[in-house]
Amino acid sequence: DLTVNQVWFADHKQIDTMVRTKRLPDGTWEHRRPWITAILDAASDVMVSYVLSLNPNSDCIAECFARACAFTVDTPYCGIPDYFYIDNGKDYRSKRMKGLTNMNDDESPLFLNKEFGESGILEWFGIKTIHALPYRGCSKTIERIWKTIDDEWIRGIPGYCGSKPEERPF
């Protein structure tokens, strides 16, 4: 049996809605689809942290991770997990997350701060990493949450654009 904070799932997802991001010189608005980076506790299916952005990357994951670990009054969801279950994307395999020993040749050194040295966040905290099987969305519990968010909240708001042409309201 799993306990709270033992295993966390993490993922990025592009949200199926358009948002105004900035006013262009001609007075019109630029519209883009935002991304959500989230961490889900495996024992409770509770989303313990999320970050919204226009450009998901390892910074978003690090921020989301820090928020999930932070102490919050009246909640059991804080601290360091034993396992971090992630996909195989470059953001999750980055030097920021996994450390210099896991860095690709084309990456330049960039670390959270000098105290981490050449360690990535997960290595520094002794968190075991589990990578999901490629192209097997069902292997990550967080994929169910994305569907619920889309169906229950996103589909009904102004700006909904759907992820497939047949889902689009226009």
Short mmCIF file of C-alpha atoms in Angstrom, two decimals:
data_model
loop_
_atom_site.label_atom_id
_atom_site.label_comp_id
_atom_site.label_asym_id
_atom_site.label_seq_id
_atom_site.Cartn_x
_atom_site.Cartn_y
_atom_site.Cartn_z
CA ASP A 1 0.00 0.00 0.00
CA LEU A 2 1.21 3.47 -0.89
CA THR A 3 1.39 6.29 1.63
CA VAL A 4 0.97 10.01 1.01
CA ASN A 5 4.16 11.59 -0.42
CA GLN A 6 5.76 8.23 -1.20
CA VAL A 7 5.28 8.40 -4.99
CA TRP A 8 4.60 11.50 -7.08
CA PHE A 9 3.69 11.60 -10.75
CA ALA A 10 4.68 14.67 -12.79
CA ASP A 11 3.77 15.81 -16.28
CA HIS A 12 3.29 18.79 -18.62
CA LYS A 13 0.10 19.24 -20.66
CA GLN A 14 -0.97 21.90 -23.11
CA ILE A 15 -4.36 23.25 -22.03
CA ASP A 16 -7.10 23.16 -24.65
CA THR A 17 -7.95 26.86 -24.43
CA MET A 18 -6.60 30.05 -25.93
CA VAL A 19 -5.57 32.95 -23.68
CA ARG A 20 -4.61 36.53 -24.43
CA THR A 21 -0.91 36.96 -23.80
CA LYS A 22 0.00 40.45 -24.99
CA ARG A 23 -1.30 43.34 -27.06
CA LEU A 24 0.36 43.61 -30.47
CA PRO A 25 1.45 46.91 -32.09
CA ASP A 26 -1.68 46.93 -34.28
CA GLY A 27 -3.89 46.80 -31.16
CA THR A 28 -4.97 43.18 -31.54
CA TRP A 29 -4.16 40.47 -29.00
CA GLU A 30 -1.73 37.61 -29.33
CA HIS A 31 -3.44 34.34 -28.36
CA ARG A 32 -1.61 31.24 -27.20
CA ARG A 33 -2.36 27.94 -25.51
CA PRO A 34 -0.89 27.77 -21.99
CA TRP A 35 0.73 24.70 -20.44
CA ILE A 36 0.27 23.21 -17.01
CA THR A 37 3.03 21.35 -15.18
CA ALA A 38 1.64 19.36 -12.27
CA ILE A 39 2.58 16.87 -9.58
CA LEU A 40 0.08 14.28 -8.41
CA ASP A 41 0.36 12.22 -5.22
CA ALA A 42 -0.07 8.53 -6.17
CA ALA A 43 -1.66 7.39 -2.89
CA SER A 44 -4.41 10.00 -2.83
CA ASP A 45 -4.75 11.18 -6.47
CA VAL A 46 -4.43 14.75 -5.17
CA MET A 47 -2.69 17.34 -7.34
CA VAL A 48 -0.16 18.64 -4.80
CA SER A 49 1.31 21.35 -7.01
CA TYR A 50 0.99 22.98 -10.41
CA VAL A 51 2.58 25.76 -12.46
CA LEU A 52 1.05 27.49 -15.49
CA SER A 53 3.33 28.74 -18.25
CA LEU A 54 3.54 29.49 -21.95
CA ASN A 55 6.84 27.63 -22.39
CA PRO A 56 7.17 24.46 -20.31
CA ASN A 57 10.72 23.51 -19.39
CA SER A 58 12.84 22.22 -16.51
CA ASP A 59 12.37 25.55 -14.67
CA CYS A 60 8.62 24.87 -14.52
CA ILE A 61 9.26 21.38 -13.18
CA ALA A 62 11.70 22.68 -10.56
CA GLU A 63 9.21 25.36 -9.46
CA CYS A 64 6.36 22.84 -9.31
CA PHE A 65 8.56 20.44 -7.31
CA ALA A 66 9.57 23.17 -4.83
CA ARG A 67 5.92 24.12 -4.30
CA ALA A 68 4.95 20.47 -3.74
CA CYS A 69 7.71 19.99 -1.17
CA ALA A 70 6.98 23.19 0.76
CA PHE A 71 5.20 22.94 4.10
CA THR A 72 1.57 24.03 3.97
CA VAL A 73 -0.57 24.37 7.08
CA ASP A 74 -3.32 21.75 7.51
CA THR A 75 -2.26 19.45 4.69
CA PRO A 76 -0.26 16.21 4.65
CA TYR A 77 1.11 16.99 1.18
CA CYS A 78 4.61 18.29 1.71
CA GLY A 79 8.12 16.99 2.07
CA ILE A 80 10.27 14.89 -0.21
CA PRO A 81 8.84 11.85 -2.03
CA ASP A 82 10.64 8.51 -2.21
CA TYR A 83 9.88 8.11 -5.93
CA PHE A 84 9.27 10.58 -8.75
CA TYR A 85 7.43 8.97 -11.67
CA ILE A 86 7.99 10.99 -14.84
CA ASP A 87 7.93 10.69 -18.58
CA ASN A 88 10.94 10.55 -20.88
CA GLY A 89 10.85 14.15 -22.11
CA LYS A 90 14.02 16.23 -22.23
CA ASP A 91 12.74 18.56 -19.49
CA TYR A 92 12.50 15.65 -17.06
CA ARG A 93 15.87 14.19 -18.07
CA SER A 94 17.62 17.58 -17.84
CA LYS A 95 20.71 18.33 -15.79
CA ARG A 96 18.57 20.53 -13.52
CA MET A 97 16.43 17.54 -12.59
CA LYS A 98 18.84 14.59 -12.84
CA GLY A 99 22.33 16.09 -12.54
CA LEU A 100 25.54 16.46 -14.54
CA THR A 101 26.13 12.71 -14.75
CA ASN A 102 22.87 12.44 -16.73
CA MET A 103 23.58 15.44 -18.96
CA ASN A 104 23.60 15.10 -22.75
CA ASP A 105 26.67 16.30 -24.65
CA ASP A 106 24.73 19.21 -26.19
CA GLU A 107 23.64 20.64 -22.82
CA SER A 108 25.60 23.39 -21.10
CA PRO A 109 26.00 23.36 -17.30
CA LEU A 110 23.13 25.11 -15.50
CA PHE A 111 22.32 24.30 -11.93
CA LEU A 112 19.78 25.45 -9.41
CA ASN A 113 22.47 27.08 -7.27
CA LYS A 114 26.06 26.46 -6.19
CA GLU A 115 25.03 24.38 -3.16
CA PHE A 116 23.68 21.71 -5.49
CA GLY A 117 27.06 21.49 -7.24
CA GLU A 118 26.78 19.14 -10.19
CA SER A 119 23.79 17.29 -8.72
CA GLY A 120 20.30 17.64 -10.08
CA ILE A 121 17.35 18.19 -7.78
CA LEU A 122 16.29 14.55 -7.70
CA GLU A 123 19.82 13.25 -7.10
CA TRP A 124 20.46 15.88 -4.41
CA PHE A 125 17.43 14.80 -2.38
CA GLY A 126 18.00 11.07 -2.96
CA ILE A 127 14.73 10.63 -4.85
CA LYS A 128 14.47 7.52 -6.98
CA THR A 129 13.30 8.25 -10.52
CA ILE A 130 10.95 6.01 -12.47
CA HIS A 131 10.48 6.77 -16.16
CA ALA A 132 7.15 5.85 -17.74
CA LEU A 133 7.11 3.54 -20.71
CA PRO A 134 7.25 5.60 -23.92
CA TYR A 135 3.89 6.22 -25.61
CA ARG A 136 1.99 4.51 -22.78
CA GLY A 137 -0.12 7.27 -21.25
CA CYS A 138 -1.99 4.74 -19.14
CA SER A 139 1.21 4.06 -17.18
CA LYS A 140 0.98 7.52 -15.56
CA THR A 141 -1.96 8.16 -13.24
CA ILE A 142 -1.73 11.87 -13.93
CA GLU A 143 -3.05 11.29 -17.47
CA ARG A 144 -6.50 10.52 -15.99
CA ILE A 145 -6.44 13.87 -14.20
CA TRP A 146 -5.79 15.72 -17.47
CA LYS A 147 -8.91 14.15 -18.98
CA THR A 148 -11.00 15.13 -15.95
CA ILE A 149 -9.72 18.72 -16.06
CA ASP A 150 -10.52 18.94 -19.78
CA ASP A 151 -13.97 17.39 -19.48
CA GLU A 152 -15.13 19.08 -16.28
CA TRP A 153 -13.58 22.56 -16.42
CA ILE A 154 -11.81 23.53 -19.64
CA ARG A 155 -14.39 22.44 -22.21
CA GLY A 156 -16.99 24.92 -20.94
CA ILE A 157 -14.92 28.10 -20.68
CA PRO A 158 -14.56 30.87 -23.28
CA GLY A 159 -11.54 30.25 -25.46
CA TYR A 160 -11.90 26.47 -25.47
CA CYS A 161 -10.23 25.19 -28.64
CA GLY A 162 -10.17 21.42 -28.20
CA SER A 163 -7.18 19.22 -28.84
CA LYS A 164 -8.67 17.73 -32.04
CA PRO A 165 -10.53 19.51 -34.89
CA GLU A 166 -13.73 17.55 -34.26
CA GLU A 167 -13.83 18.83 -30.65
CA ARG A 168 -13.63 22.51 -31.57
CA PRO A 169 -16.79 24.54 -30.98
CA PHE A 170 -16.36 26.69 -34.14
#
